[in-house]
Coordinates of C-alpha atoms in Angstrom, one line a residue:
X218 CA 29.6 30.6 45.9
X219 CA 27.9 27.3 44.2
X220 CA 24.9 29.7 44.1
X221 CA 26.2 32.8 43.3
X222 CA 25.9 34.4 47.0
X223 CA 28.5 36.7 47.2
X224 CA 27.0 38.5 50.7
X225 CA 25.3 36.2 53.0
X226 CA 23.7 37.3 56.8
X227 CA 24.5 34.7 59.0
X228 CA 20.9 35.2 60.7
X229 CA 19.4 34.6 56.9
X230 CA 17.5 31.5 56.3
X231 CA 20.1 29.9 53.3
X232 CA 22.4 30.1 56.5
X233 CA 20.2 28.0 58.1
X234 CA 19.7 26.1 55.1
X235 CA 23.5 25.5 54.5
X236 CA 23.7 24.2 58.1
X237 CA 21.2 21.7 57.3
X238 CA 23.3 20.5 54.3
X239 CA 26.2 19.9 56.3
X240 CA 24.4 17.5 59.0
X241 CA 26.2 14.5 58.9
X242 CA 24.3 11.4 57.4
X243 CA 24.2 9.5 60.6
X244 CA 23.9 10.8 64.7
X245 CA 24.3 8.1 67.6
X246 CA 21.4 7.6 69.5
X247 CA 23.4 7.6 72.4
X248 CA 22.2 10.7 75.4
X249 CA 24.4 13.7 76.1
X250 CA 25.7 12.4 79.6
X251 CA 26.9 9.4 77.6
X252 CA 30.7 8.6 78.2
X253 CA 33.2 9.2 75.4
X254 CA 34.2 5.6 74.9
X255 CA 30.7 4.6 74.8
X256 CA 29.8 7.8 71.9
X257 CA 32.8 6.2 70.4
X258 CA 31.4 2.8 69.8
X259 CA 28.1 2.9 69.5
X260 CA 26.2 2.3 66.2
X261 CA 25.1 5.3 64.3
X262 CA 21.3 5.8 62.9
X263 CA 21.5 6.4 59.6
X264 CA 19.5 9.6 58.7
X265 CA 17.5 9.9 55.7
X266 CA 19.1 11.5 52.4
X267 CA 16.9 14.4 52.2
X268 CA 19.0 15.7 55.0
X269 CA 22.3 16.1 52.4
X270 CA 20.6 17.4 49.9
X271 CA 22.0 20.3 47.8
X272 CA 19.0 22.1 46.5
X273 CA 18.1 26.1 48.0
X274 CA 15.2 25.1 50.9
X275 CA 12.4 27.6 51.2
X276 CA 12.0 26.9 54.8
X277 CA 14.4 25.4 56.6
X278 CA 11.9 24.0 59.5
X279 CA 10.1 22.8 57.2
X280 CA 12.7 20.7 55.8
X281 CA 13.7 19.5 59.5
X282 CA 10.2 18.9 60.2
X283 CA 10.5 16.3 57.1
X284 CA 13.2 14.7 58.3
X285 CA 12.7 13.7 62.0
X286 CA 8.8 12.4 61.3
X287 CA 10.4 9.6 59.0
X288 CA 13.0 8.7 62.6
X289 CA 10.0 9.0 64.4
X290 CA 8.0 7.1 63.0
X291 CA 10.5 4.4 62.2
X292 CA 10.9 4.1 66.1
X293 CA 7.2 3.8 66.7
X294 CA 6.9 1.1 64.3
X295 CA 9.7 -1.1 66.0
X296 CA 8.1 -0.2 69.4
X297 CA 5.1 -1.6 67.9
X298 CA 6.4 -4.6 66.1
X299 CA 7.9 -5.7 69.3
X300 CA 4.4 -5.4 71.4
X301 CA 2.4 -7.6 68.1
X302 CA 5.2 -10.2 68.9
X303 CA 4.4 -10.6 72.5
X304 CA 0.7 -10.5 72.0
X305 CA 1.3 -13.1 69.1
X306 CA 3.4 -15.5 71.6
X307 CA 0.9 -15.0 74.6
X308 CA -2.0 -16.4 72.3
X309 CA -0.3 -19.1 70.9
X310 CA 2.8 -20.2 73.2
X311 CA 1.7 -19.4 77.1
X312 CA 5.2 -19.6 78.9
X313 CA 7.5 -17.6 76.0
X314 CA 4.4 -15.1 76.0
X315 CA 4.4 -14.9 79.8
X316 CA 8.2 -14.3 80.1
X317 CA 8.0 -11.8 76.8
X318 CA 5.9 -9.9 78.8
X319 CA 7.5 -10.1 82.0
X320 CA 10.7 -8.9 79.3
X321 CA 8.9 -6.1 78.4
X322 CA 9.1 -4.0 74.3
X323 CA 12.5 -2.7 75.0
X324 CA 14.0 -6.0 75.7
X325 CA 12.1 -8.0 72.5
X326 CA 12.9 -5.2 70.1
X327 CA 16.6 -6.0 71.1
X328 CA 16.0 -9.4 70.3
X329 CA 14.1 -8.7 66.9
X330 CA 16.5 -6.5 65.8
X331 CA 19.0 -7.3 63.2
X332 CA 22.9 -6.0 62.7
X333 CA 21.6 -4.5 59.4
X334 CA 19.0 -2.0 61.2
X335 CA 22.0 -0.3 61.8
X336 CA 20.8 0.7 65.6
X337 CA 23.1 0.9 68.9
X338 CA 21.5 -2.8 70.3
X339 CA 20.7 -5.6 68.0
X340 CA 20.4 -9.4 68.7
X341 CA 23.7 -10.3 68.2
X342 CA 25.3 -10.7 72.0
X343 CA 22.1 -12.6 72.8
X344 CA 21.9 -15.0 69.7
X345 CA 25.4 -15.4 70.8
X346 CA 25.1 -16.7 74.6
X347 CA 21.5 -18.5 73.4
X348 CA 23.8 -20.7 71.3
X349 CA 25.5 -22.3 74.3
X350 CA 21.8 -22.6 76.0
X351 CA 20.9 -24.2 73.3
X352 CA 23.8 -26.6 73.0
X353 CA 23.2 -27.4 76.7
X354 CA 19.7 -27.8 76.7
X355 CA 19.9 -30.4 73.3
X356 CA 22.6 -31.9 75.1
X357 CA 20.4 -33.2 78.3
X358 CA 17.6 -33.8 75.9
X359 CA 19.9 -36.5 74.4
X360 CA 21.4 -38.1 77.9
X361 CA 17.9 -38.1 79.4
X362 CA 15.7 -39.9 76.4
X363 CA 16.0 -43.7 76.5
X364 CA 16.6 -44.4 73.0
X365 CA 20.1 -42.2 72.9
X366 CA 21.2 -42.0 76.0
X367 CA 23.9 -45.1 75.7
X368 CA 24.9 -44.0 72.0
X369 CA 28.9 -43.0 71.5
X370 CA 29.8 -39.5 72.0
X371 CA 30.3 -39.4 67.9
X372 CA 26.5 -40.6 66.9
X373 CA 25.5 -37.8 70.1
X374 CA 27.3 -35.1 68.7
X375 CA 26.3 -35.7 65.2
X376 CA 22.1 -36.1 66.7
X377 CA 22.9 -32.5 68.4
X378 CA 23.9 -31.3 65.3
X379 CA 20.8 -31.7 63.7
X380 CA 18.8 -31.0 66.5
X381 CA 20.4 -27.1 66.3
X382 CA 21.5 -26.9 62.5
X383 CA 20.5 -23.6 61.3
X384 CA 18.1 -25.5 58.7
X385 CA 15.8 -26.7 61.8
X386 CA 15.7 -23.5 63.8
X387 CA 14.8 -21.7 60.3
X388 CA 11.9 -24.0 60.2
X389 CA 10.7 -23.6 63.7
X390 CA 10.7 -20.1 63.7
X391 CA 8.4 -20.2 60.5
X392 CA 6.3 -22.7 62.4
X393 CA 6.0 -20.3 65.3
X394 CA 5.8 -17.3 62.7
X395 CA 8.5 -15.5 64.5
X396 CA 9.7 -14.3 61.1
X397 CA 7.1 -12.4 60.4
X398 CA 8.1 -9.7 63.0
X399 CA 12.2 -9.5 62.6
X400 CA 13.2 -5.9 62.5
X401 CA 15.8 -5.6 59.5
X402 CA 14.9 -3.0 57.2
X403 CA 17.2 0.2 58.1
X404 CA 16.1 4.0 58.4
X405 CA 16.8 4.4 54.5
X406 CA 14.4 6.0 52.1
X407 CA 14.8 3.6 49.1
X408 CA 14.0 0.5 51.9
X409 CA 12.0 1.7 54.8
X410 CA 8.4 3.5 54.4
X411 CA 5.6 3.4 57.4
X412 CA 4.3 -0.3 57.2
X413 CA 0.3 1.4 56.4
X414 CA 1.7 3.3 53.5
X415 CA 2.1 1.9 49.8
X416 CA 5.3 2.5 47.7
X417 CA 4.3 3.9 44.0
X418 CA 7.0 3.1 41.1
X419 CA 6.8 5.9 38.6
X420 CA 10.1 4.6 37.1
X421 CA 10.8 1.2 38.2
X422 CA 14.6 1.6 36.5
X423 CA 15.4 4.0 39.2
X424 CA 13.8 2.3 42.2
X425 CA 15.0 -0.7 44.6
X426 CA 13.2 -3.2 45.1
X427 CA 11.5 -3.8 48.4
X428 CA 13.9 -5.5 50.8
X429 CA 13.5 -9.3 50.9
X430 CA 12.0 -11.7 53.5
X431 CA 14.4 -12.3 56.2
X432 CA 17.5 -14.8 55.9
X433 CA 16.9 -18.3 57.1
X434 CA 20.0 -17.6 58.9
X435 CA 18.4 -14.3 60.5
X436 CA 15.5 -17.1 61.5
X437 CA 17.6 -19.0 63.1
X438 CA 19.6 -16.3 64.9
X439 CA 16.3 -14.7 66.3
X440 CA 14.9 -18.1 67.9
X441 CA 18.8 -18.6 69.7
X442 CA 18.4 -14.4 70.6
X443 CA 15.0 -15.6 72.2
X444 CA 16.6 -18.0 74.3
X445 CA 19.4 -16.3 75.1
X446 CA 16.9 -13.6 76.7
X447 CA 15.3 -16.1 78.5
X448 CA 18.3 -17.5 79.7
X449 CA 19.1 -14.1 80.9
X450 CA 16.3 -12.9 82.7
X451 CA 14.8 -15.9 83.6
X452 CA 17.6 -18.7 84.1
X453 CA 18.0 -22.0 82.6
X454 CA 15.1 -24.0 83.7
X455 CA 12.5 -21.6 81.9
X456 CA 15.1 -21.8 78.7
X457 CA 14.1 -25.4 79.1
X458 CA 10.2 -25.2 78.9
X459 CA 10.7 -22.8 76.1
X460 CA 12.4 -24.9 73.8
X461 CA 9.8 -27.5 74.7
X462 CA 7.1 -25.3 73.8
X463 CA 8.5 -23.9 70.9
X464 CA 10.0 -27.9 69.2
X465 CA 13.6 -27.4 69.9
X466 CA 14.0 -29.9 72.3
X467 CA 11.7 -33.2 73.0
X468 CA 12.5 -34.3 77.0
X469 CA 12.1 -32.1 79.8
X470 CA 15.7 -32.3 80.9
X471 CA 16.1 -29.6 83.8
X472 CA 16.4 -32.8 85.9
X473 CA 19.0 -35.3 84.3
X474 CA 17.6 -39.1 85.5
X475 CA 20.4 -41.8 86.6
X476 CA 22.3 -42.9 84.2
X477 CA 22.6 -47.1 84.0
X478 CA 26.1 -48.5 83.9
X479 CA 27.7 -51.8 82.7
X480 CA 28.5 -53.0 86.7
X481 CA 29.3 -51.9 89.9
X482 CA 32.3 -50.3 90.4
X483 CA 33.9 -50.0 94.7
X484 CA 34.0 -46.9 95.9
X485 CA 37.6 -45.0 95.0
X486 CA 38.3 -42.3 98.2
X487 CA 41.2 -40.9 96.8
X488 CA 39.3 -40.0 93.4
X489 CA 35.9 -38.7 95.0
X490 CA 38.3 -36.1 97.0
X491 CA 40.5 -35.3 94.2
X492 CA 37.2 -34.5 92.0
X493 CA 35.6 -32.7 94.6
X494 CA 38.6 -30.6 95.1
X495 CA 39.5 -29.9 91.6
X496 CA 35.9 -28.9 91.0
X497 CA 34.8 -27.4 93.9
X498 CA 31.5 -29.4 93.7
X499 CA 30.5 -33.4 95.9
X500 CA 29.8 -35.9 93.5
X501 CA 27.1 -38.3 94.8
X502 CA 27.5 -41.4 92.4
X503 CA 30.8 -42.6 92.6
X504 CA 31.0 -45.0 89.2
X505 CA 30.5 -41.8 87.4
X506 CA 34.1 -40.5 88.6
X507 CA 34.9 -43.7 87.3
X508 CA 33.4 -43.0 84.2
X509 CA 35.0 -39.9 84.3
X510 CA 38.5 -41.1 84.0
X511 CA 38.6 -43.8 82.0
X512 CA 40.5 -43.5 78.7
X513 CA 39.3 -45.7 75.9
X514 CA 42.1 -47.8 75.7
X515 CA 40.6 -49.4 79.0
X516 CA 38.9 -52.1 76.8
X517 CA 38.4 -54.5 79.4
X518 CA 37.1 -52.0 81.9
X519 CA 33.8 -53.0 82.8
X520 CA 32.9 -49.3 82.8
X521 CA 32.4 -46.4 79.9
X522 CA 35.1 -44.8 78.7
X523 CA 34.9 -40.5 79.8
X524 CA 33.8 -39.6 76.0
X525 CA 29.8 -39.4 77.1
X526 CA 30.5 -37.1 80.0
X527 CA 33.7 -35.1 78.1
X528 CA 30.8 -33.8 75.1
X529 CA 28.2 -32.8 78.4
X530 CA 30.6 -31.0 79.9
X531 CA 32.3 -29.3 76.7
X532 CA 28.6 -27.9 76.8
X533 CA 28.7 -26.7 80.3
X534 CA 32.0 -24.5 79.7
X535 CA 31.0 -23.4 76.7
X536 CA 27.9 -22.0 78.8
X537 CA 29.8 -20.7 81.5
X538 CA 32.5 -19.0 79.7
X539 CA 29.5 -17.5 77.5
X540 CA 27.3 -16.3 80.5
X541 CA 30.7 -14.9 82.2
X542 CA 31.9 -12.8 79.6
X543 CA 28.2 -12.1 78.6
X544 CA 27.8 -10.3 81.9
X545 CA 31.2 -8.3 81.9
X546 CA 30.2 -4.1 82.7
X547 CA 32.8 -3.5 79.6
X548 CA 29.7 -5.1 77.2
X549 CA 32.0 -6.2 74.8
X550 CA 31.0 -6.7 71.2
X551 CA 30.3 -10.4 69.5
X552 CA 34.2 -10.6 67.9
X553 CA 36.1 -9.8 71.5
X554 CA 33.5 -12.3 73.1
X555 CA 34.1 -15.2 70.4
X556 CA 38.5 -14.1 71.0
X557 CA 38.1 -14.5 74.4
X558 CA 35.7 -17.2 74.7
X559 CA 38.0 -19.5 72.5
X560 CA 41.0 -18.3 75.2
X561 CA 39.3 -19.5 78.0
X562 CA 37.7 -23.0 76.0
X563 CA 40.8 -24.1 74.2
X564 CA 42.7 -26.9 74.6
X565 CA 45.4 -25.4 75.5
X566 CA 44.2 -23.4 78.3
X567 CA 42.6 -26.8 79.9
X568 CA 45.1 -28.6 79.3
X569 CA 47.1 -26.1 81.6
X570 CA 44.7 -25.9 84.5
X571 CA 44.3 -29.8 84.1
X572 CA 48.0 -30.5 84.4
X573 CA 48.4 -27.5 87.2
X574 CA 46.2 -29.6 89.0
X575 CA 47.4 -32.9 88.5
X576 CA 44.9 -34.1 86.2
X577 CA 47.2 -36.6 84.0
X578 CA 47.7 -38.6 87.5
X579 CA 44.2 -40.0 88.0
X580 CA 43.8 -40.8 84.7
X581 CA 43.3 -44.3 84.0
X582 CA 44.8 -45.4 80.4
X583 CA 46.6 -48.3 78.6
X584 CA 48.9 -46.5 76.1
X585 CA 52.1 -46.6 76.6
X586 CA 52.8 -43.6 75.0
X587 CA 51.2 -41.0 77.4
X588 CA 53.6 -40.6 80.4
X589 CA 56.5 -39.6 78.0
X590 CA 53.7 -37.2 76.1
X591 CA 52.9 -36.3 79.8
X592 CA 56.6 -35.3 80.6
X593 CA 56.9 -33.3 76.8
X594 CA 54.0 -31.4 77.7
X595 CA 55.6 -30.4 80.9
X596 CA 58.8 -29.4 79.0
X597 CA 56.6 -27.3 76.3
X598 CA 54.9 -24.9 79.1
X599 CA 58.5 -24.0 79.8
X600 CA 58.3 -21.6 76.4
X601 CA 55.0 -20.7 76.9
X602 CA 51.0 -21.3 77.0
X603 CA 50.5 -21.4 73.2
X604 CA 53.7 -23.0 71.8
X605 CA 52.4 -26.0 73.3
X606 CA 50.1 -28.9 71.7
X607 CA 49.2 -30.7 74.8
X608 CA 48.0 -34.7 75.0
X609 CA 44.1 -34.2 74.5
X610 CA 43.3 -36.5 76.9
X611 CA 44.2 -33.8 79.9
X612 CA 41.3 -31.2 79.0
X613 CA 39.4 -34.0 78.1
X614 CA 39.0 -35.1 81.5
X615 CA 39.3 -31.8 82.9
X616 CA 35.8 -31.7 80.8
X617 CA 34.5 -35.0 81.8
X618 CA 34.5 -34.4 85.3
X619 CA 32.4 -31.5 85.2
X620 CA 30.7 -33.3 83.1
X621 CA 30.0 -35.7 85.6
X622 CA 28.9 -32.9 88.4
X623 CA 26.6 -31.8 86.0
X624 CA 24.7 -34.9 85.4
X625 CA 25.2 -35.9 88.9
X626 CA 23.9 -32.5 90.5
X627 CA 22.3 -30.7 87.8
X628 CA 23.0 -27.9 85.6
X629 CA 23.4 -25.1 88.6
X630 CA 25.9 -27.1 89.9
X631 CA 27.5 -28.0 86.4
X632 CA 28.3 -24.3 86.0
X633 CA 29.3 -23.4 89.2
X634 CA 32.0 -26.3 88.5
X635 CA 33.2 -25.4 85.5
X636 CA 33.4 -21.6 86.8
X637 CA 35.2 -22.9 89.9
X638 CA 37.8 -24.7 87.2
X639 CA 38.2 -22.1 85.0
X640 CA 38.7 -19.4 87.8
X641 CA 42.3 -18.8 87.3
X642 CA 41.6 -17.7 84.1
X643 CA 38.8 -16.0 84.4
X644 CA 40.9 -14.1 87.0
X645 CA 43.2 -13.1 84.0
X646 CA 41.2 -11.9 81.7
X647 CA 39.2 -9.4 84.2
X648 CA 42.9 -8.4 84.8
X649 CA 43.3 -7.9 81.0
X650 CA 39.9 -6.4 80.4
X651 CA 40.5 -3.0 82.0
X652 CA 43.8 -2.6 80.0
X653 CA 43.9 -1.6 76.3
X654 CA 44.2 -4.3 73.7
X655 CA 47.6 -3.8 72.7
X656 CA 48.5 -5.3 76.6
X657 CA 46.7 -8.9 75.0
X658 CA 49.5 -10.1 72.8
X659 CA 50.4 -13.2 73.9
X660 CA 47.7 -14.0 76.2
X661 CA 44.4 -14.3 73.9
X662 CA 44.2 -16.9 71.5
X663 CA 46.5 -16.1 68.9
X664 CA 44.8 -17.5 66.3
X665 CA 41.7 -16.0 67.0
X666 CA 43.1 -12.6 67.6
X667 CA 45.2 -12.2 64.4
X668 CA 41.6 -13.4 62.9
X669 CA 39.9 -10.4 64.4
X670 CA 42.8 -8.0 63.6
X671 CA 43.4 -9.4 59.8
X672 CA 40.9 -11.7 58.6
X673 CA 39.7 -10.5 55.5
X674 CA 43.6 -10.2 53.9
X675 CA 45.6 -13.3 55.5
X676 CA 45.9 -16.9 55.2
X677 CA 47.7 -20.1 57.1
X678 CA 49.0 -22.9 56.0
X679 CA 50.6 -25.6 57.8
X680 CA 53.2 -27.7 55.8
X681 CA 55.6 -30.8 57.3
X682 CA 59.3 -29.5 57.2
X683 CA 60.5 -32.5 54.9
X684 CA 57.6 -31.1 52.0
X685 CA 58.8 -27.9 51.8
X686 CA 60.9 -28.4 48.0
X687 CA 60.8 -24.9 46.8
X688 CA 62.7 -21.6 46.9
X689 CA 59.5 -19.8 49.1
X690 CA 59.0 -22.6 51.5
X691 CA 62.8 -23.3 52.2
X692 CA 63.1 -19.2 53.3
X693 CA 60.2 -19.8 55.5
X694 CA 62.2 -23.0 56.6
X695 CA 65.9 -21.2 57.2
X696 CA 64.3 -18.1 58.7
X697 CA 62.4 -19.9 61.5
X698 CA 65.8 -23.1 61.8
X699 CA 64.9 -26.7 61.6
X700 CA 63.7 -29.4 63.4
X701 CA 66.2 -32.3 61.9
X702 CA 62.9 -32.4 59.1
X703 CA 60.3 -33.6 61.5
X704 CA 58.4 -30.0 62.3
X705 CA 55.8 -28.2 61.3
X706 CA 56.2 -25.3 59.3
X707 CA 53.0 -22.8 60.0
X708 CA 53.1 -19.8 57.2
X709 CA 50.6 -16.6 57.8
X710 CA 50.5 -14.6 54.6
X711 CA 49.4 -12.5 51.7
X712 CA 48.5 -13.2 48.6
X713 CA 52.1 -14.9 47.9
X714 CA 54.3 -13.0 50.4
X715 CA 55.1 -14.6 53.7
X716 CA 54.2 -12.4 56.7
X717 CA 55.5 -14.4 59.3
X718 CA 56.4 -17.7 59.9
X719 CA 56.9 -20.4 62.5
X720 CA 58.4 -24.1 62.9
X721 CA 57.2 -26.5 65.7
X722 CA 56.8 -30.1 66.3
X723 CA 53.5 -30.3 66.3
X724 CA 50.7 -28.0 64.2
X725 CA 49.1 -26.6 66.8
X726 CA 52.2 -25.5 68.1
X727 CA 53.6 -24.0 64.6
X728 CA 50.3 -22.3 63.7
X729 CA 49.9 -21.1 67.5
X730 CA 53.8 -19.1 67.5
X731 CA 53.2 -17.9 63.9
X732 CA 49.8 -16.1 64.3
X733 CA 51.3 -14.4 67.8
X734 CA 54.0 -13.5 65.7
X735 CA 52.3 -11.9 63.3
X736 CA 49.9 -10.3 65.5
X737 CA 52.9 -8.2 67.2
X738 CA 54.1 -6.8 64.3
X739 CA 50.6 -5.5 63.4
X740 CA 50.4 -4.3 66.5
X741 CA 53.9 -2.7 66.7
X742 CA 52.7 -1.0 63.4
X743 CA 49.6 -0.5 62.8
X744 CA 50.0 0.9 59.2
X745 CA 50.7 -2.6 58.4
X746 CA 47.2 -3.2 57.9
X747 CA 46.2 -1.3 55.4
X748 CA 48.9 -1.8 53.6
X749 CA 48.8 -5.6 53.1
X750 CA 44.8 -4.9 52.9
X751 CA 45.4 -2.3 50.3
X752 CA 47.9 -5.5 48.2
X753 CA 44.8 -7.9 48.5
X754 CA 42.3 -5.5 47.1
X755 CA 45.0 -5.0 44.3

């Protein structure tokens, strides 16, 4: 009708044509055989314009013809781009190029390939797992060299910092001129053209620019990709010699040395068979169980307090809850991984297996104050996992001792530790995996998942009970009772409108009930969400 057809043959070549308008914009890449769910979340390719447009086509073939050469081509080049990377890093870097190779195109191009590119695999569960190989391999650097191996777990942690800040991986992978061959530019005919063919401007009012250089971010996310490959397919020890090669690291730490200590300490039976029970691993060198649980109130303890081995092994779970969930058949995307990682990591859930285990009894401690904090933690599990702010000294220690089977036995035996401690809850969450996510309420972080449900439109604020002076707090207040003026009063909202609200005695507790509030009702009604995202935009 637009064209004044009143009769048209279906077998005529403007019905052809008019099919060819109506292809969508985008097609998963995805095979026919390809399961439903899978078709359902996979990333689309976005097509080239030509294929929408709305002008009478002399030959429809033709017009096909014009628009698969551009896909093809746009896949050779990334085919390409991803063999001139390994050839560059087997010239210039011989183990990354030998393992690249070993890797093979398919593999690199995954790891060259940013979200923007708009394709079904990009970097992103790799640069996300390469972070905590990373994190563990900086982490032995530091407890192996000489000159910081006996610094306090603050000056460590800050050293670790810089060693991984986004700044210094930026300028390693210009150093390395791994930038040159990132994949972001998208199937799109105002950004992408064959990289041997020029763009001519007739009008530059109507043209984009070229797309820019990538991100130092992107950088920086690439070289952790790159490890997280090699961590992959080739384990930990070859993630190692990489980041030597390549200047992330400067000691060879696959073998952690002995660490020295103040003085003898005698050998404590009862200890060395709790640790080896509670994490599944022998311990060798008894003064490090020592170290291990020793609070630093112990002043007069000629022995370190657990602080050194607590920041190891907060590297070693963060690796093993990464390389678990990494591994999962479900392949879950980066913002499920992050809930579930910080479900499995948090203090809470430590705390939990710590004090399950009888963690709190072996610690060795000079505040007076901790039995009765003991005993209230005990009472708070009685309402549940995350109404409860637990005495951080429990997953502390629960970390420090697998801390101290990973620098006594290496980092094979580290992981197998902190896999054997975590178990129970890794246990859980396969349970919870092959259920649908409205069976997660109440399980998952809450924070986290009310974060991955609502992030862009809510807010939380945490204010003490005896603060809250005006009309909207004290509605918050009288909704959720009172705690005599000493609690917390944790306030998800909107804009100004309270969504839900929560008091506790503690903030972890407050903010930890009010998110899992919230995240039930937007569950229970899903229409929720656009609504209260509809009032932001507004």
């Amino acid at each position: 009708e637009k064209y004044g057809v009143t009769t048209l043959c279906p077998t005529s070549k403007l019905f052809v044509a008019k099919r060819v308008w109506d292809m969508p914009h985008s097609h998963s890449v995805l095979g026919p055989g390809a399961a439903e769910e899978d078709v359902a979340h996979a990333a689309n390719l976005e097509l080239p314009a030509e294929v929408c447009q709305e002008s009478p086509m002399a030959d429809p073939s033709i017009v096909l013809q014009s628009t698969l050469l551009p896909q093809f081509l746009y896949l050779v080049e990334r085919r390409l781009t991803a063999e001139a990377f390994i050839r560059h890093c087997q010239e210039n870097y011989e183990v990354l190029g030998e393992c690249l190779s070993r890797a093979g195109p398919d593999s690199v191009m995954e790891v060259l390939t940013t979200k923007t590119c708009r394709m079904p695999q990009n970097y992103e569960r790799l640069e996300w797992l390469g972070d905590a190989v990373l994190k563990l391999v900086q982490t032995d650097s530091l407890l192996q060299y000489s000159d910081t191996s006996y610094l306090h777990e603050g000056y460590l942690h800050m050293l670790r910092s810089v060693m991984g800040s986004n700044e210094r991986l930026e300028r390693v992978a210009e150093e390395c001129g791994f930038n040159h061959f990132i994949l972001s530019c998208p199937l799109n005919r105002e950004e992408w053209r064959p990289s041997r063919l020029q763009l001519r401007k007739h009008d530059d009012s109507s043209t984009k620019a070229l797309p820019p250089t990538p991100s130092g971010k992107v950088c920086a996310d690439v070289v952790e990709a790159i490890l997280g490959l090699i961590f992959v397919q080739f384990g930990f020890a070859k993630s190692v010699e990489v980041s030597l090669e390549i200047g992330l690291t400067f000691v060879n730490a696959d073998k952690l040395s002995r660490r020295d200590f103040w003085s003898a300490l005698e050998d404590d039976g009862e200890l060395l068979a709790f640790a080896t029970n509670f994490t599944g691993q022998p311990i060798s060198d008894p003064r490090l169980l020592h170290e291990a649980v020793t609070h630093p109130s112990c002043v007069s303890k000629p022995c370190r307090s657990y602080q050194t081995l607590e920041w190891a092994g907060d590297a070693a779970v963060c690796l093993a809850a990464r390389n678990w969930l990494f591994h999962k058949k479900e392949k879950l995307s980066v913002p499920t991984l992050v809930v579930l990682e910080s479900t499995l990591t948090s203090n809470q859930s430590l705390a939990y297996i710590g004090h399950l285990n009888g963690v709190q009894r072996i610690i060795d401690h000079r505040m007076s104050e901790l039995p009765g904090r003991f005993e209230s933690y005990k009472f708070q599990l009685t309402r549940g996992l995350w109404a409860t702010d637990p005495p951080k000294v429990i997953p502390d220690v629960v970390e420090s001792l697998i801390g101290a089977v990973h620098v006594d036995q290496g980092v094979e035996a580290g992981q197998e530790a902190a896999a054997y401690v975590l178990r129970p809850l890794l246990d859980s969450v396969s349970k919870l995996l092959n259920n649908d996510l409205q069976d997660w309420v109440g399980v998952i972080h809450p924070k986290q998942h009310l974060y991955e449900l609502a992030a862009d439109f809510v807010n939380i604020k945490v204010i003490k009970e005896d603060k809250c002076n005006s009309m909207y707090l004290k509605d918050a207040v009288n909704l959720c009772g009172r705690k005599d003026g000493n609690g917390y009063v944790a306030i998800v909202g909107c804009k100004s409108m309270i969504i839900g609200a929560a008091i506790e005695s503690s903030k972890t507790g407050a903010v930890n009930v009010a998110c899992a509030l919230v995240v039930e009702m937007l569950k229970a009604k899903p229409s929720l969400v656009s609504q209260l995202r509809g009032m932001m935009l507004s």
